[in-house]
PDB file of C-alpha atoms in Angstrom:
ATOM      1  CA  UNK A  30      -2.100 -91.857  -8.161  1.00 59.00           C
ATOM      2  CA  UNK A  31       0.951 -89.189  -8.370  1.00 74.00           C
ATOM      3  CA  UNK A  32       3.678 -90.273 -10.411  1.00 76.00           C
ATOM      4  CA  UNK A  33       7.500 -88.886  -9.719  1.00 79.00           C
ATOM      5  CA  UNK A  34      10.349 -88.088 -11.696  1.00 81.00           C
ATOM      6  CA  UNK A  35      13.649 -87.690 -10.499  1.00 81.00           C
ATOM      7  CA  UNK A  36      16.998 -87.131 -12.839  1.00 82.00           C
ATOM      8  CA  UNK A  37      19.575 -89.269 -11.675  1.00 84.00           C
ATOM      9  CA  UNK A  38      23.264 -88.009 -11.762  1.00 84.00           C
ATOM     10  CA  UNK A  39      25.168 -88.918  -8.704  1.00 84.00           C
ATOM     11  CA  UNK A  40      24.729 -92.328  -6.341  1.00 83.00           C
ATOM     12  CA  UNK A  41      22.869 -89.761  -3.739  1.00 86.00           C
ATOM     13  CA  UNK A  42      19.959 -89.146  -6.619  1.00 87.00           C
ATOM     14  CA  UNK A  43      19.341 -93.035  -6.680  1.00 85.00           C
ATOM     15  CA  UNK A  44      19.200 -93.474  -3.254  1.00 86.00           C
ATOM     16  CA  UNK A  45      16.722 -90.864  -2.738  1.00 88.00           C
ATOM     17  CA  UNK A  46      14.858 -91.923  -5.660  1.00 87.00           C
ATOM     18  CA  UNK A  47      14.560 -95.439  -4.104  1.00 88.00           C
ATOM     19  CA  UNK A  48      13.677 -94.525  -0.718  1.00 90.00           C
ATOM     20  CA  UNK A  49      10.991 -92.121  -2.478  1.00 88.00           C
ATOM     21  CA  UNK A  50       9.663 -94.919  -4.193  1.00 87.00           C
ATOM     22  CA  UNK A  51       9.780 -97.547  -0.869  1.00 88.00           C
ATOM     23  CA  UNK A  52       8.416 -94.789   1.245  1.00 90.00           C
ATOM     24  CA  UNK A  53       5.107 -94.323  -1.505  1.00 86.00           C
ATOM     25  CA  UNK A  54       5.009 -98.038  -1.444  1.00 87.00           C
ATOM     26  CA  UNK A  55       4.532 -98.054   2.452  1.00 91.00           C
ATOM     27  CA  UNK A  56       7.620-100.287   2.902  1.00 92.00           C
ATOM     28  CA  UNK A  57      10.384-100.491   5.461  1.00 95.00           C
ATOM     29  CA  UNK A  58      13.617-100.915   4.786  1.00 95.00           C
ATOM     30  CA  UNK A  59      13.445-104.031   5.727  1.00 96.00           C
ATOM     31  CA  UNK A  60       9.954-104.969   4.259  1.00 95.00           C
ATOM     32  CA  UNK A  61      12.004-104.132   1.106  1.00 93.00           C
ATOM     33  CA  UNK A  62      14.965-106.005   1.916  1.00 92.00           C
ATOM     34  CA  UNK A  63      13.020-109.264   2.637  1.00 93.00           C
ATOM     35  CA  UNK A  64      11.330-108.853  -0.706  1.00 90.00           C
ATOM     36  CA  UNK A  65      14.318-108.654  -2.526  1.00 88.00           C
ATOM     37  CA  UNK A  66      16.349-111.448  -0.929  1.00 89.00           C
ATOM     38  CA  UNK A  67      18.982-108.662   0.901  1.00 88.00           C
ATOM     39  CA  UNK A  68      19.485-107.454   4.281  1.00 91.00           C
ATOM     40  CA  UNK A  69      17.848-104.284   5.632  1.00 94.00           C
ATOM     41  CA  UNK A  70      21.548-102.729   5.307  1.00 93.00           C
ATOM     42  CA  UNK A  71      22.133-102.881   1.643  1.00 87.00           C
ATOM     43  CA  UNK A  72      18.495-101.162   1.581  1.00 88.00           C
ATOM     44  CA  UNK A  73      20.108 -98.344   3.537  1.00 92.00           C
ATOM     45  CA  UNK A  74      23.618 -98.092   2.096  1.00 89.00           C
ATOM     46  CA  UNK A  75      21.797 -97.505  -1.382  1.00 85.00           C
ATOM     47  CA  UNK A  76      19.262 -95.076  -0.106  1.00 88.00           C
ATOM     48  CA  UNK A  77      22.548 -92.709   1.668  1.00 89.00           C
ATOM     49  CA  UNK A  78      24.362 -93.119  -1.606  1.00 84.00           C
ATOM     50  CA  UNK A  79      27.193 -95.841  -0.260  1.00 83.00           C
ATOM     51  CA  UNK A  80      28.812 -98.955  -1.516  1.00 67.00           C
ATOM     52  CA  UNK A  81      27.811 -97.816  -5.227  1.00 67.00           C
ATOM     53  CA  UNK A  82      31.028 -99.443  -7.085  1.00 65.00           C
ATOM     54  CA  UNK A  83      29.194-100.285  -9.965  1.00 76.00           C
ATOM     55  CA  UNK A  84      26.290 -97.438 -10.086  1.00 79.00           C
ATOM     56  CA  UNK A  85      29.605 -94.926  -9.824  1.00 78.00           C
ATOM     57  CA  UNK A  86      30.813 -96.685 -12.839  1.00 76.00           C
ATOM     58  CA  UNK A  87      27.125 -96.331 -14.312  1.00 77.00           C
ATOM     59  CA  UNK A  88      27.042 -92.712 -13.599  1.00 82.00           C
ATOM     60  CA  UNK A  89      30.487 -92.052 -15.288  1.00 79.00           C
ATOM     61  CA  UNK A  90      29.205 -94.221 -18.758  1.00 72.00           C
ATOM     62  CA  UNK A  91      26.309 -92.088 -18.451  1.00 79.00           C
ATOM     63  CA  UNK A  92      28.044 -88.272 -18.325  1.00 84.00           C
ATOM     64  CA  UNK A  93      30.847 -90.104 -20.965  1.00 76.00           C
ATOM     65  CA  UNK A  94      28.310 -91.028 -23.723  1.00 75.00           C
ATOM     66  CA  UNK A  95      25.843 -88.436 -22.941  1.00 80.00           C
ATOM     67  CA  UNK A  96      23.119 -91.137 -21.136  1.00 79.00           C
ATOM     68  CA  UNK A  97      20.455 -89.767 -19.193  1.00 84.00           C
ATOM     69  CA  UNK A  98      19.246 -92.268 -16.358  1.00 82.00           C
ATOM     70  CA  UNK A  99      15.596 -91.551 -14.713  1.00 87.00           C
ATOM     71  CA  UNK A 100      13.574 -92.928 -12.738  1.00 86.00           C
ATOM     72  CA  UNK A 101      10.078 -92.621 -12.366  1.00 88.00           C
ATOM     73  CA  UNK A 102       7.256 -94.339  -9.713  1.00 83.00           C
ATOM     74  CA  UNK A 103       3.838 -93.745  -8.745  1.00 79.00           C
ATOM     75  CA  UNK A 104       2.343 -92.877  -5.530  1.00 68.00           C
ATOM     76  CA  UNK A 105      -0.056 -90.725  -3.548  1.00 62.00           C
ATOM     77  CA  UNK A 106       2.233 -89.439  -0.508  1.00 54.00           C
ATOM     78  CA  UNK A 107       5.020 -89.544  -2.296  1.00 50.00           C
ATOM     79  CA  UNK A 108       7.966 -87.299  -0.496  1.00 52.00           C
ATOM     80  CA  UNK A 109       9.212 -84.602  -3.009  1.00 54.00           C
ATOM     81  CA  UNK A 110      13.106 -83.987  -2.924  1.00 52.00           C
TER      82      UNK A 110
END
């Protein structure tokens, strides 16, 4: 099994990293969404990078104190961004 790294600076980096990480998974949106007790929109407004209140807050911690936020998941057909 592949394993991915992305760097995560802006709300679109998270999204992408997420629907990376669904996709290697072999999830839906809304496989995902029913897992995780949300609807099949949230899923999508997170993967495009919208209604992200609190990760835009996240982000600007992270650039203000120098954090670096990553993510990381595993799998074999992975889609590279």
């Amino acid at each position: 099994m592949v394993a991915y790294t992305a760097r995560l600076r802006s709300p679109a980096d998270v999204g992408l990293a997420v629907q990376q990480a669904r996709l290697a998974r072999g999830l839906s949106q809304t496989e995902l969404a029913q897992e995780l007790g949300v609807t099949q929109s949230a899923i999508s407004e997170i993967e495009t990078g919208s209604g992200t209140i609190y990760l835009r807050r996240l982000l600007g911690i992270a650039r203000a104190t120098g954090l670096e936020l990553t993510a990381t998941w595993e799998g074999e057909d992975a889609p590279r961004g």
